[in-house]
XYZ file of C-alpha atoms in Angstrom:
757
model
C 84.041 106.529 -5.006
C 85.379 106.267 -1.502
C 87.524 109.247 -0.566
C 90.432 107.188 0.776
C 91.407 104.553 -1.770
C 92.154 107.199 -4.387
C 92.922 110.311 -2.332
C 96.531 110.694 -1.217
C 96.799 111.641 2.428
C 99.257 114.531 2.567
C 101.204 114.909 5.782
C 101.610 118.346 7.261
C 105.121 119.602 6.628
C 105.139 122.007 9.554
C 104.816 119.883 12.700
C 103.659 121.647 15.856
C 103.932 120.476 19.456
C 100.883 121.754 21.303
C 100.992 121.940 25.121
C 98.223 120.115 26.927
C 95.676 122.459 28.424
C 94.090 121.420 31.708
C 90.708 123.014 32.398
C 89.176 122.608 35.823
C 85.566 123.543 36.409
C 84.662 124.382 39.978
C 81.338 125.007 41.631
C 82.303 128.437 42.965
C 80.354 131.455 41.708
C 81.950 133.682 39.100
C 81.402 137.441 38.863
C 82.282 139.664 35.920
C 84.857 142.369 36.316
C 84.417 145.597 34.378
C 87.553 147.103 32.804
C 89.167 149.621 35.124
C 87.099 148.658 38.165
C 88.370 147.152 41.391
C 86.749 144.926 43.915
C 85.834 141.784 41.940
C 88.858 140.034 43.454
C 87.204 139.941 46.902
C 85.688 136.655 48.026
C 81.927 136.568 48.345
C 81.125 136.869 52.033
C 78.317 134.951 53.657
C 75.472 137.346 54.367
C 74.371 137.445 58.049
C 70.834 136.206 58.750
C 68.677 139.242 59.630
C 67.231 139.284 63.131
C 63.473 138.838 63.505
C 61.837 141.507 65.646
C 58.344 141.105 67.080
C 56.172 143.810 68.588
C 55.504 143.442 72.280
C 51.901 143.364 73.477
C 50.685 146.848 74.167
C 53.102 148.611 71.902
C 50.986 148.163 68.806
C 47.346 147.392 68.564
C 47.195 146.163 64.905
C 48.973 143.246 63.251
C 51.106 144.312 60.280
C 49.548 142.969 57.053
C 50.723 143.074 53.393
C 49.681 146.178 51.490
C 46.600 145.610 49.378
C 45.894 148.590 47.104
C 42.401 149.989 47.359
C 42.256 150.031 43.564
C 43.707 146.969 41.732
C 46.780 147.724 39.587
C 46.457 147.663 35.831
C 48.713 145.469 33.693
C 50.742 148.518 32.619
C 51.175 149.671 36.223
C 52.371 146.222 37.270
C 54.907 146.192 34.406
C 56.322 149.527 35.545
C 56.660 148.214 39.108
C 58.376 145.044 37.845
C 60.648 147.142 35.636
C 61.612 149.347 38.582
C 62.317 146.258 40.687
C 64.632 144.801 38.039
C 66.261 148.196 37.560
C 67.032 148.446 41.282
C 68.311 144.861 41.200
C 70.682 145.920 38.427
C 71.852 148.899 40.471
C 72.492 146.634 43.467
C 74.437 144.069 41.405
C 76.452 146.812 39.735
C 77.374 148.234 43.158
C 78.721 144.774 44.009
C 80.765 144.690 40.762
C 78.592 141.887 39.347
C 78.388 143.565 35.951
C 77.165 140.531 34.029
C 74.355 140.042 36.535
C 73.553 143.765 36.455
C 73.414 143.700 32.665
C 70.921 140.816 32.697
C 68.799 142.600 35.333
C 68.694 145.816 33.295
C 67.650 143.806 30.236
C 64.762 142.376 32.261
C 63.829 145.933 33.283
C 63.851 146.910 29.621
C 61.530 143.996 28.750
C 58.909 145.355 31.195
C 59.443 148.989 30.179
C 60.756 149.152 26.588
C 60.241 152.931 26.343
C 62.503 154.042 29.202
C 65.460 155.923 27.771
C 67.253 155.791 31.140
C 67.313 151.985 30.997
C 68.749 152.090 27.480
C 71.466 154.522 28.565
C 72.703 152.205 31.305
C 72.447 149.185 28.955
C 74.562 150.998 26.358
C 77.216 151.746 28.983
C 77.358 148.188 30.321
C 77.186 146.533 26.886
C 80.169 148.629 25.760
C 82.116 147.749 28.917
C 81.398 144.043 28.420
C 82.523 144.188 24.736
C 78.987 143.525 23.491
C 79.333 146.110 20.720
C 76.462 144.892 18.543
C 74.060 144.957 21.486
C 75.296 148.405 22.531
C 74.543 149.723 19.042
C 71.101 148.088 19.047
C 70.236 149.740 22.372
C 71.636 153.068 21.180
C 69.484 152.930 18.054
C 66.396 152.388 20.199
C 67.395 155.246 22.496
C 67.783 157.568 19.510
C 64.276 156.639 18.373
C 62.944 157.558 21.815
C 64.887 160.836 22.024
C 65.881 162.161 18.570
C 67.292 165.312 20.146
C 70.001 163.503 22.150
C 72.951 164.528 19.979
C 75.581 163.163 22.385
C 74.104 159.683 22.136
C 73.814 159.937 18.353
C 77.440 161.020 18.138
C 78.571 158.060 20.241
C 76.526 155.738 18.068
C 78.098 157.236 14.940
C 81.598 156.669 16.321
C 80.684 153.074 17.230
C 79.533 152.498 13.653
C 82.710 154.044 12.266
C 84.805 151.788 14.504
C 83.061 148.782 12.926
C 83.706 150.065 9.401
C 80.020 150.886 8.842
C 80.783 154.334 7.456
C 77.448 155.050 5.764
C 75.576 154.336 8.999
C 78.144 156.335 10.977
C 77.630 159.399 8.763
C 73.854 159.101 9.093
C 73.975 159.249 12.896
C 76.541 162.066 12.920
C 74.265 164.008 10.570
C 71.386 163.489 13.008
C 73.620 164.671 15.842
C 74.715 167.857 14.057
C 71.138 168.581 12.904
C 69.670 168.162 16.400
C 67.658 171.261 17.370
C 69.153 171.152 20.862
C 72.798 171.387 19.841
C 74.513 174.774 20.002
C 75.904 175.460 16.521
C 78.678 177.541 18.090
C 79.804 174.897 20.564
C 83.010 172.917 20.457
C 81.010 169.678 20.397
C 79.286 170.777 17.192
C 82.650 171.594 15.571
C 84.115 168.202 16.562
C 81.056 166.421 15.116
C 81.559 168.314 11.847
C 85.242 167.326 11.919
C 84.265 163.662 12.288
C 81.689 163.996 9.508
C 84.276 165.501 7.165
C 86.633 162.579 7.777
C 83.920 160.048 6.999
C 82.695 161.898 3.911
C 86.228 161.921 2.509
C 86.542 158.196 3.191
C 83.289 157.679 1.265
C 84.468 159.879 -1.625
C 81.813 162.559 -0.942
C 84.069 165.563 -1.457
C 81.395 168.272 -1.580
C 79.795 167.157 1.685
C 83.258 166.935 3.276
C 84.122 170.485 2.179
C 80.894 171.831 3.686
C 81.850 170.291 7.037
C 85.415 171.568 6.765
C 84.027 175.100 6.336
C 82.586 174.889 9.858
C 85.871 173.567 11.271
C 87.873 176.223 9.396
C 85.634 178.981 10.691
C 86.034 177.712 14.266
C 89.831 177.550 13.933
C 90.175 181.028 12.397
C 87.514 182.759 14.518
C 87.769 181.006 17.894
C 86.081 183.894 19.763
C 82.847 183.149 17.908
C 82.706 179.654 19.430
C 82.335 178.357 22.975
C 85.045 175.713 22.954
C 85.490 173.317 25.820
C 89.170 172.949 26.723
C 89.298 169.327 25.550
C 87.628 170.082 22.194
C 89.967 172.989 21.471
C 93.098 170.998 22.315
C 91.919 168.172 20.042
C 91.961 170.496 17.036
C 94.977 172.618 17.950
C 97.201 169.552 18.447
C 97.143 168.884 14.702
C 96.479 172.402 13.437
C 99.177 172.628 10.739
C 98.229 169.368 9.024
C 94.541 170.132 9.515
C 94.781 173.473 7.696
C 96.633 171.773 4.839
C 94.018 169.041 4.634
C 91.184 171.576 4.689
C 92.920 173.517 1.935
C 93.136 170.371 -0.203
C 89.414 169.776 0.319
C 88.590 173.353 -0.697
C 90.875 173.032 -3.708
C 89.213 169.797 -4.845
C 85.782 171.431 -4.679
C 86.757 174.706 -6.415
C 86.595 176.828 -3.254
C 89.768 178.503 -4.419
C 89.604 181.619 -2.239
C 89.034 179.540 0.863
C 91.794 177.158 -0.252
C 94.301 180.025 -0.382
C 93.229 181.147 3.108
C 93.620 177.619 4.477
C 97.036 177.156 2.882
C 98.147 180.520 4.304
C 97.084 179.349 7.754
C 98.990 176.103 7.225
C 102.116 178.090 6.320
C 101.735 180.241 9.459
C 101.449 177.117 11.591
C 104.575 175.627 10.015
C 106.587 178.734 10.939
C 109.046 180.011 8.402
C 108.522 177.528 5.556
C 106.969 179.605 2.762
C 107.930 176.929 0.247
C 105.091 174.712 1.447
C 102.645 177.581 0.994
C 104.010 178.228 -2.490
C 103.504 174.563 -3.364
C 99.859 174.781 -2.373
C 99.381 178.099 -4.126
C 100.785 176.481 -7.253
C 97.975 173.940 -6.978
C 95.444 176.773 -6.767
C 96.955 178.503 -9.803
C 96.939 175.249 -11.747
C 93.309 174.622 -10.829
C 92.404 178.103 -12.116
C 94.451 177.423 -15.310
C 97.098 180.040 -14.509
C 99.842 177.628 -15.511
C 102.837 180.007 -15.611
C 102.000 181.347 -12.148
C 101.707 177.738 -10.983
C 105.162 176.950 -12.374
C 106.719 180.041 -10.775
C 105.091 179.303 -7.412
C 106.238 175.673 -7.495
C 109.793 176.866 -8.175
C 109.789 178.533 -4.756
C 109.165 175.131 -3.196
C 112.103 173.704 -5.151
C 114.370 176.642 -4.263
C 114.040 175.759 -0.574
C 115.105 172.170 -1.430
C 112.115 170.790 0.423
C 111.262 167.110 0.135
C 108.020 166.793 2.122
C 105.906 166.345 -1.019
C 108.227 163.669 -2.348
C 107.802 162.492 -5.915
C 104.449 164.302 -6.247
C 106.206 167.670 -6.585
C 108.187 166.557 -9.669
C 105.168 164.854 -11.198
C 103.244 168.100 -10.638
C 105.987 170.017 -12.444
C 105.681 167.623 -15.384
C 101.899 168.132 -15.393
C 102.252 171.928 -15.478
C 104.793 171.801 -18.319
C 102.486 169.498 -20.291
C 99.644 172.000 -19.842
C 102.010 174.708 -21.184
C 103.063 172.472 -24.131
C 106.659 172.677 -22.839
C 107.288 169.045 -21.854
C 110.717 169.185 -23.510
C 111.850 171.471 -20.665
C 111.249 168.819 -17.990
C 114.635 167.056 -18.119
C 116.700 170.298 -18.225
C 114.742 171.689 -15.261
C 115.194 168.436 -13.326
C 118.937 168.509 -14.132
C 119.203 172.029 -12.701
C 117.385 170.962 -9.553
C 119.532 167.823 -9.205
C 122.724 169.823 -9.585
C 121.757 172.015 -6.622
C 120.176 169.257 -4.518
C 122.765 166.446 -4.742
C 121.461 164.360 -1.841
C 117.784 164.282 -2.825
C 117.433 160.647 -3.938
C 113.758 160.996 -4.858
C 114.640 163.790 -7.287
C 117.592 161.903 -8.782
C 115.571 158.694 -9.235
C 112.804 160.667 -10.954
C 115.386 162.274 -13.263
C 116.875 158.836 -14.029
C 113.396 157.574 -14.852
C 112.881 160.470 -17.281
C 116.252 159.743 -18.905
C 115.153 156.135 -19.351
C 111.806 157.158 -20.861
C 113.653 159.428 -23.282
C 115.973 156.592 -24.390
C 119.054 158.067 -22.682
C 120.236 154.773 -21.166
C 123.774 155.827 -20.157
C 122.561 158.964 -18.369
C 119.807 157.015 -16.609
C 122.167 154.270 -15.441
C 124.795 156.723 -14.208
C 122.191 158.774 -12.299
C 120.802 155.666 -10.597
C 124.242 154.283 -9.686
C 125.589 157.629 -8.416
C 122.538 158.152 -6.216
C 122.436 154.587 -4.869
C 126.156 154.627 -4.140
C 127.204 151.947 -1.693
C 123.753 151.691 -0.167
C 121.142 149.021 -0.817
C 118.296 151.481 -1.359
C 115.486 149.362 -2.792
C 113.722 152.233 -4.560
C 116.818 152.993 -6.610
C 117.594 149.328 -7.243
C 114.007 148.739 -8.409
C 114.328 151.618 -10.858
C 117.641 150.231 -12.092
C 116.037 146.797 -12.502
C 113.285 148.277 -14.703
C 115.876 150.148 -16.761
C 117.954 147.016 -17.397
C 114.875 144.938 -18.255
C 113.609 147.537 -20.722
C 117.022 147.730 -22.421
C 117.651 143.938 -22.312
C 120.811 144.213 -20.214
C 120.351 140.729 -18.755
C 123.721 140.344 -17.021
C 123.245 143.632 -15.157
C 119.606 142.780 -14.438
C 120.656 139.495 -12.799
C 123.210 141.297 -10.600
C 120.618 143.905 -9.623
C 118.096 141.192 -8.726
C 120.696 139.709 -6.399
C 121.255 143.095 -4.732
C 117.519 143.657 -4.279
C 117.045 140.244 -2.725
C 119.752 140.964 -0.159
C 118.189 144.303 0.811
C 115.710 144.466 3.674
C 112.157 143.881 2.340
C 113.543 143.960 -1.191
C 111.557 140.971 -2.440
C 108.294 142.470 -1.124
C 109.010 145.816 -2.815
C 109.414 144.306 -6.283
C 106.760 141.580 -5.973
C 104.406 143.232 -8.523
C 107.330 143.616 -10.961
C 108.273 139.945 -10.592
C 104.669 138.933 -11.219
C 104.638 140.910 -14.477
C 108.009 139.445 -15.492
C 106.821 135.872 -14.978
C 103.887 136.490 -17.338
C 106.218 137.592 -20.153
C 107.111 134.168 -21.571
C 109.634 135.427 -24.127
C 111.424 137.574 -21.559
C 111.675 134.640 -19.106
C 112.956 132.360 -21.844
C 115.721 134.826 -22.773
C 116.550 135.599 -19.137
C 116.984 131.898 -18.366
C 119.242 131.411 -21.393
C 121.458 134.351 -20.352
C 121.513 133.163 -16.738
C 122.611 129.688 -17.855
C 125.562 131.208 -19.729
C 126.570 133.209 -16.656
C 126.134 130.175 -14.387
C 128.552 128.126 -16.481
C 131.332 130.722 -16.199
C 134.260 130.374 -13.790
C 133.548 131.959 -11.388
C 129.790 131.888 -12.028
C 128.047 135.152 -12.876
C 125.034 133.975 -10.856
C 125.019 133.718 -7.058
C 122.728 132.240 -4.393
C 120.287 135.130 -4.521
C 120.000 135.678 -8.260
C 119.863 131.901 -8.781
C 116.961 131.699 -6.333
C 115.006 134.540 -7.933
C 115.528 133.136 -11.447
C 114.288 129.754 -10.192
C 111.155 131.443 -8.776
C 110.513 133.312 -12.025
C 110.994 130.130 -14.050
C 108.639 128.171 -11.788
C 105.961 130.881 -12.027
C 106.316 130.906 -15.817
C 105.897 127.120 -16.012
C 109.560 126.493 -16.918
C 109.835 123.626 -14.416
C 113.066 122.121 -15.742
C 114.911 125.455 -15.610
C 113.406 126.184 -12.192
C 114.737 122.882 -10.850
C 118.166 123.617 -12.345
C 118.459 127.016 -10.664
C 116.981 125.888 -7.345
C 119.633 123.159 -7.260
C 122.340 125.684 -8.137
C 121.115 128.093 -5.428
C 120.960 125.254 -2.886
C 124.541 124.178 -3.620
C 125.761 127.789 -3.523
C 123.996 128.394 -0.190
C 125.671 125.351 1.400
C 129.119 126.697 0.434
C 128.493 130.339 1.335
C 130.815 132.008 3.867
C 127.952 133.540 5.872
C 126.193 131.224 8.379
C 122.901 133.058 7.792
C 122.981 132.034 4.128
C 123.997 128.458 4.925
C 121.123 128.307 7.434
C 118.132 130.592 6.827
C 118.587 131.012 3.085
C 119.281 127.317 2.593
C 116.005 126.542 4.406
C 114.044 129.009 2.275
C 115.451 127.596 -0.957
C 114.863 124.039 0.277
C 111.222 124.847 1.063
C 110.465 126.250 -2.382
C 112.484 123.611 -4.219
C 110.666 120.878 -2.268
C 107.298 122.263 -3.343
C 108.376 122.189 -6.985
C 109.630 118.592 -6.754
C 106.381 117.481 -5.103
C 104.332 119.167 -7.842
C 106.374 117.249 -10.402
C 106.143 113.955 -8.418
C 109.937 113.803 -8.308
C 110.074 112.175 -4.891
C 113.419 110.473 -5.470
C 115.172 113.793 -6.077
C 113.283 115.317 -3.158
C 114.458 112.540 -0.853
C 118.101 113.038 -1.846
C 117.771 116.792 -1.325
C 116.283 116.301 2.155
C 118.902 113.682 3.069
C 121.618 116.288 2.495
C 119.678 119.001 4.325
C 119.366 116.838 7.460
C 123.159 116.762 7.715
C 123.403 120.575 7.675
C 124.226 121.533 11.320
C 122.645 124.965 10.855
C 119.312 123.271 10.115
C 119.417 121.196 13.303
C 116.363 123.005 14.825
C 114.310 121.797 11.823
C 115.726 118.262 11.804
C 112.555 116.464 12.989
C 110.452 118.352 10.436
C 112.886 117.490 7.665
C 112.961 113.824 8.687
C 109.156 113.663 8.573
C 109.082 115.128 5.068
C 111.904 112.772 4.038
C 109.959 109.733 5.291
C 106.935 110.816 3.240
C 109.085 111.378 0.141
C 110.718 107.935 0.520
C 107.316 106.248 0.770
C 105.889 108.119 -2.200
C 108.960 107.065 -4.160
C 108.160 103.420 -3.389
C 110.917 103.045 -0.745
C 108.755 101.771 2.121
C 111.560 100.223 4.187
C 113.633 103.406 3.938
C 110.566 105.479 4.888
C 109.960 103.330 7.982
C 113.611 103.630 8.983
C 113.564 107.440 8.805
C 110.237 107.600 10.632
C 111.570 105.321 13.379
C 114.622 107.550 13.867
C 112.370 110.626 14.071
C 110.071 108.934 16.626
C 113.021 107.999 18.795
C 114.228 111.617 18.710
C 110.707 112.945 19.474
C 108.848 110.118 21.281
C 105.716 112.125 22.194
C 104.955 113.465 18.751
C 101.464 112.319 17.555
C 102.011 113.221 13.910
C 105.049 110.962 13.696
C 102.989 108.058 15.059
C 100.312 108.938 12.535
C 102.934 108.900 9.786
C 104.094 105.455 10.931
C 100.578 104.096 10.362
C 100.210 106.067 7.139
C 103.331 104.497 5.598
C 101.831 101.006 5.983
C 98.490 102.294 4.712
C 100.019 103.986 1.651
C 102.085 100.880 0.835
C 98.861 98.790 1.037
C 100.190 96.615 3.856
C 96.704 96.403 5.330
C 97.458 94.040 8.227
C 100.189 96.251 9.679
C 98.259 99.402 8.844
C 95.278 98.161 10.882
C 97.503 97.385 13.885
C 99.145 100.824 13.823
C 95.907 102.714 13.174
C 94.202 101.028 16.133
C 97.268 101.733 18.266
C 97.078 105.433 17.353
C 93.393 105.628 18.376
C 94.212 103.965 21.700
C 97.239 106.183 22.347
C 95.744 109.552 21.328
C 91.986 109.466 21.996
C 91.832 113.251 22.499
C 93.299 114.045 19.068
C 89.780 114.250 17.623
C 90.509 115.491 14.108
C 93.406 113.103 13.645
C 91.441 110.180 15.134
C 88.635 110.895 12.649
C 91.163 110.703 9.815
C 92.650 107.506 11.241
C 89.222 105.858 11.518
C 88.475 106.679 7.890
C 91.770 104.995 6.957
C 91.001 102.071 9.254
C 87.618 101.517 7.592
C 89.187 101.454 4.145
C 91.966 99.140 5.348
C 89.352 96.602 6.488
C 87.544 96.908 3.151
C 90.746 96.480 1.141
C 91.622 93.497 3.324
C 88.261 91.963 2.404
C 86.509 92.446 5.762
C 83.778 94.795 4.517
C 81.637 94.269 7.622
C 84.290 95.733 9.904
C 84.859 98.588 7.460
C 81.161 99.396 7.482
C 81.006 99.190 11.286
C 83.743 101.819 11.665
C 81.992 104.127 9.196
C 78.590 103.640 10.830
C 80.097 104.531 14.208
C 81.508 107.720 12.712
C 78.163 108.568 11.121
C 76.383 108.387 14.488
C 78.776 111.018 15.871
C 78.583 113.252 12.784
C 75.458 112.465 10.683
C 75.904 115.384 8.259
C 79.591 114.827 7.506
C 79.968 114.763 3.680
C 82.992 112.414 3.575
C 81.449 109.856 5.922
C 78.137 109.888 4.040
C 79.943 109.499 0.725
C 82.280 106.702 1.777
C 79.646 104.664 3.609
C 77.150 105.259 0.810
C 79.742 104.045 -1.690
C 80.391 100.922 0.394
C 76.687 100.118 0.408
C 76.418 100.779 -3.334
C 79.449 98.652 -4.175
C 77.799 95.719 -2.404
C 74.420 96.440 -3.966
C 72.664 96.887 -0.603
C 70.780 99.712 1.145
C 70.769 101.445 -2.228
C 67.998 103.931 -1.493
C 69.690 104.930 1.768
C 73.080 105.053 0.017
C 71.726 107.457 -2.600
C 70.363 109.778 0.099
C 73.711 109.731 1.898
C 75.699 110.514 -1.229
C 73.319 113.360 -2.055
C 74.163 114.872 1.353
C 77.835 114.805 0.325
C 77.123 116.253 -3.131
C 75.072 119.083 -1.666
C 78.158 120.293 0.216
C 80.479 119.951 -2.811
C 78.574 119.670 -6.122
C 81.779 119.414 -8.158
C 83.655 116.909 -6.008
C 84.952 114.219 -8.367
C 84.734 111.386 -5.809
C 81.174 112.320 -4.809
C 80.047 112.495 -8.443
C 81.540 109.051 -9.062
C 79.761 107.663 -5.984
C 76.439 109.085 -7.178
C 76.964 107.637 -10.642
C 77.805 104.245 -9.125
C 74.788 104.085 -6.807
C 72.490 105.081 -9.697
C 74.140 102.386 -11.823
C 73.427 99.854 -9.097
C 69.805 101.057 -9.062
C 69.729 100.427 -12.832
C 69.260 104.140 -13.611
C 71.899 104.008 -16.326
C 71.140 107.286 -18.135
C 71.247 109.279 -14.892
C 74.379 107.412 -13.834
C 76.067 108.273 -17.128
C 75.450 112.002 -16.525
C 77.177 111.995 -13.118
C 80.067 109.784 -14.241
C 80.764 111.908 -17.311
C 80.820 115.018 -15.110
C 83.321 113.295 -12.802
C 85.502 112.310 -15.760
C 85.753 115.914 -17.023
C 87.137 117.203 -13.719
C 90.875 117.313 -12.890
C 91.862 113.777 -11.894
C 88.844 112.368 -13.726
C 91.086 109.962 -15.625
C 91.205 107.774 -12.513
C 90.942 104.054 -13.354
C 87.937 103.502 -11.052
C 85.915 106.326 -12.645
C 86.782 105.091 -16.145
C 85.759 101.559 -15.160
C 82.421 102.740 -13.758
C 81.648 104.825 -16.842
C 82.611 101.930 -19.130
C 80.224 99.645 -17.203
C 77.502 102.240 -17.700
C 78.185 102.470 -21.456
C 78.114 98.680 -21.657
C 74.633 98.592 -20.103
C 73.487 101.273 -22.563
C 74.778 99.126 -25.457
C 77.633 101.532 -26.240
C 80.035 98.630 -26.657
C 82.784 100.453 -28.546
C 82.921 103.330 -26.037
C 82.914 100.859 -23.138
C 85.833 98.871 -24.571
C 87.927 102.011 -25.144
C 87.373 103.167 -21.575
C 88.190 99.752 -20.088
C 91.492 99.842 -21.999
C 92.297 103.312 -20.627
C 91.288 102.217 -17.139
C 93.620 99.211 -17.382
C 96.533 101.416 -18.488
C 95.930 103.797 -15.590
C 95.671 100.959 -13.067
C 98.884 99.314 -14.296
C 100.831 102.612 -14.200
C 99.708 103.531 -10.660
C 102.391 103.926 -7.982
C 100.681 101.208 -5.924
C 98.795 99.048 -8.487
C 95.441 97.600 -7.387
C 95.832 93.966 -8.516
C 92.171 93.179 -7.888
C 91.012 96.019 -10.147
C 93.537 95.041 -12.841
C 92.225 91.462 -12.896
C 88.610 92.683 -13.151
C 89.445 94.976 -16.080
C 91.308 92.242 -17.922
C 88.312 89.906 -17.509
C 85.947 92.552 -18.933
C 88.182 93.078 -21.964
C 88.430 89.311 -22.574
C 84.676 88.654 -22.366
């Protein structure tokens, strides 16, 4: 099956005007410029020709001759000399800021002397500066092999690996660095390496290894006189000391180093200056870990008494966990109520209390707590909680209002995306929600607005309720056009139009889509998108069988944007889609002539041109276009398939055609058109059983009910003496062909003849 007769060519909805880029290539030399260096801007100066000096007679008795060593150099000695020469060449080029040239020279030096660590060091530096990270790492790995005690190099390599997300490799090199026999275990560098190791171990989920590294860092922070810190290393750690102590404490806690955890948390509290509540929170964690639950509860209360909020929701969840361990879960809500009474402006606390009310079936208390805390704000966290409460208790009218409020809040739709996904999968819930929304929509004034109408339409579409989705998209569109705010009449109208258009295209409702777009074009607030909308409208008109109307809209768009290649492409496509082959050929050839540099689009146009010739009856010209394309791109699956199909359909070059179609199938084994082509070429080669296998596979795929595929399979059954099956398929093929948007009269006549024979 050729890809074009049966494959609809979809136009891009978002048209882009790309500026032409002019690239001039001169013959002047180019030198690389290293980041942060100066001097590469200077023009290369012509080097003066050195003067030639000759020795006067009498000044020297002997003629100067080239040095010939008394003992011939060995191969290894010559390599070292060559390496040194290339190394010095690299140094010279680097001094002239020719860093690319220097890099290449140093690589040559390395080829002659692959065991020189000094060469690798300079290669690592230059490779990093030239953004050749992979090569820098490769050279660093070699350098580490040559000098396993070079901990600085191993550390740098570890950090490179970490920067690339190769955390296992990064840890390995940092381990080698910290285990190096030459590193001072009391130096600041050693402590920083351990700090980096701890970070990576935590990222890899290796808590015990991380805690061991944190012990070194903790010791250095608490006993600084025992370590010889460089100023930079010390400032690195001290800049984040408070958070670092807290993090170390958490690591110790997770690995049952409870005494050390308490020490670390105490240090964190000292660093935070006058906030004992934080310390008490951490001590509560230690008590809980050691199963001293009442002490944990008492210690946590100190955190609450200071009305701190730094731990957010985790603090209240921790309280619930402690009470569960004490078998006193019934005390949770009363304790939360006491806290909420004292801390009236702590929204996180009030939302958590409302959630607990909801879980306990206390709907009125939960609703009141949410509403009081949200107040006149549009806090998405509170609105999301309220939404869940209303859904759980089937308060659909309030849920719809809350959905509207969320949608109007900044980033509201993103915040509740997971909730909407779950809602759309609950078919019964969606069905009831739609029914309630329809009742509210029919009220005067409606109980549904632009925003809730839009979100209900989205939910309905996701749930497969296409009719209801269309109804609410239309309602939201109408409401947006009448809204008092320009932003809603503009931006929101465009958003709704985009999603509604997608739904109508999925349902092949191009007439409704065209009417929708016709109205949108008249919206002055959508004027910046007018050309885009006109292009989509032209496509919708054509797909609805309104070719003259499509051409008229396209012409108006081309006049408004005369240098817009995609509009010229659409002009040709309209004739092509409407099967007006003569005009299509003229416009397709005109496009190729007008836009020769639009390579991807020209390829597409030539494929259409080839098929236009074939459909017109000039198969030779169609083949010629395809053969020209194949020369330029011999492995292209579509070209191989379409040309192979053309050969097969004519019963010529069958062996070559089969090879070509196999190239296409190799790239996409489950492509329906390619499977049909393979079945057809095998049929033509009288390999009916093999052909049947491919054609039946094509038929089972989405779109496999295509009239051409059914016709081919019926022909195959006929040859295999499966007369009844063949007749049934020919009938189905005829029905499909007659019901097509653009019926293929030639195929219809052929099918009728087969059924009458």
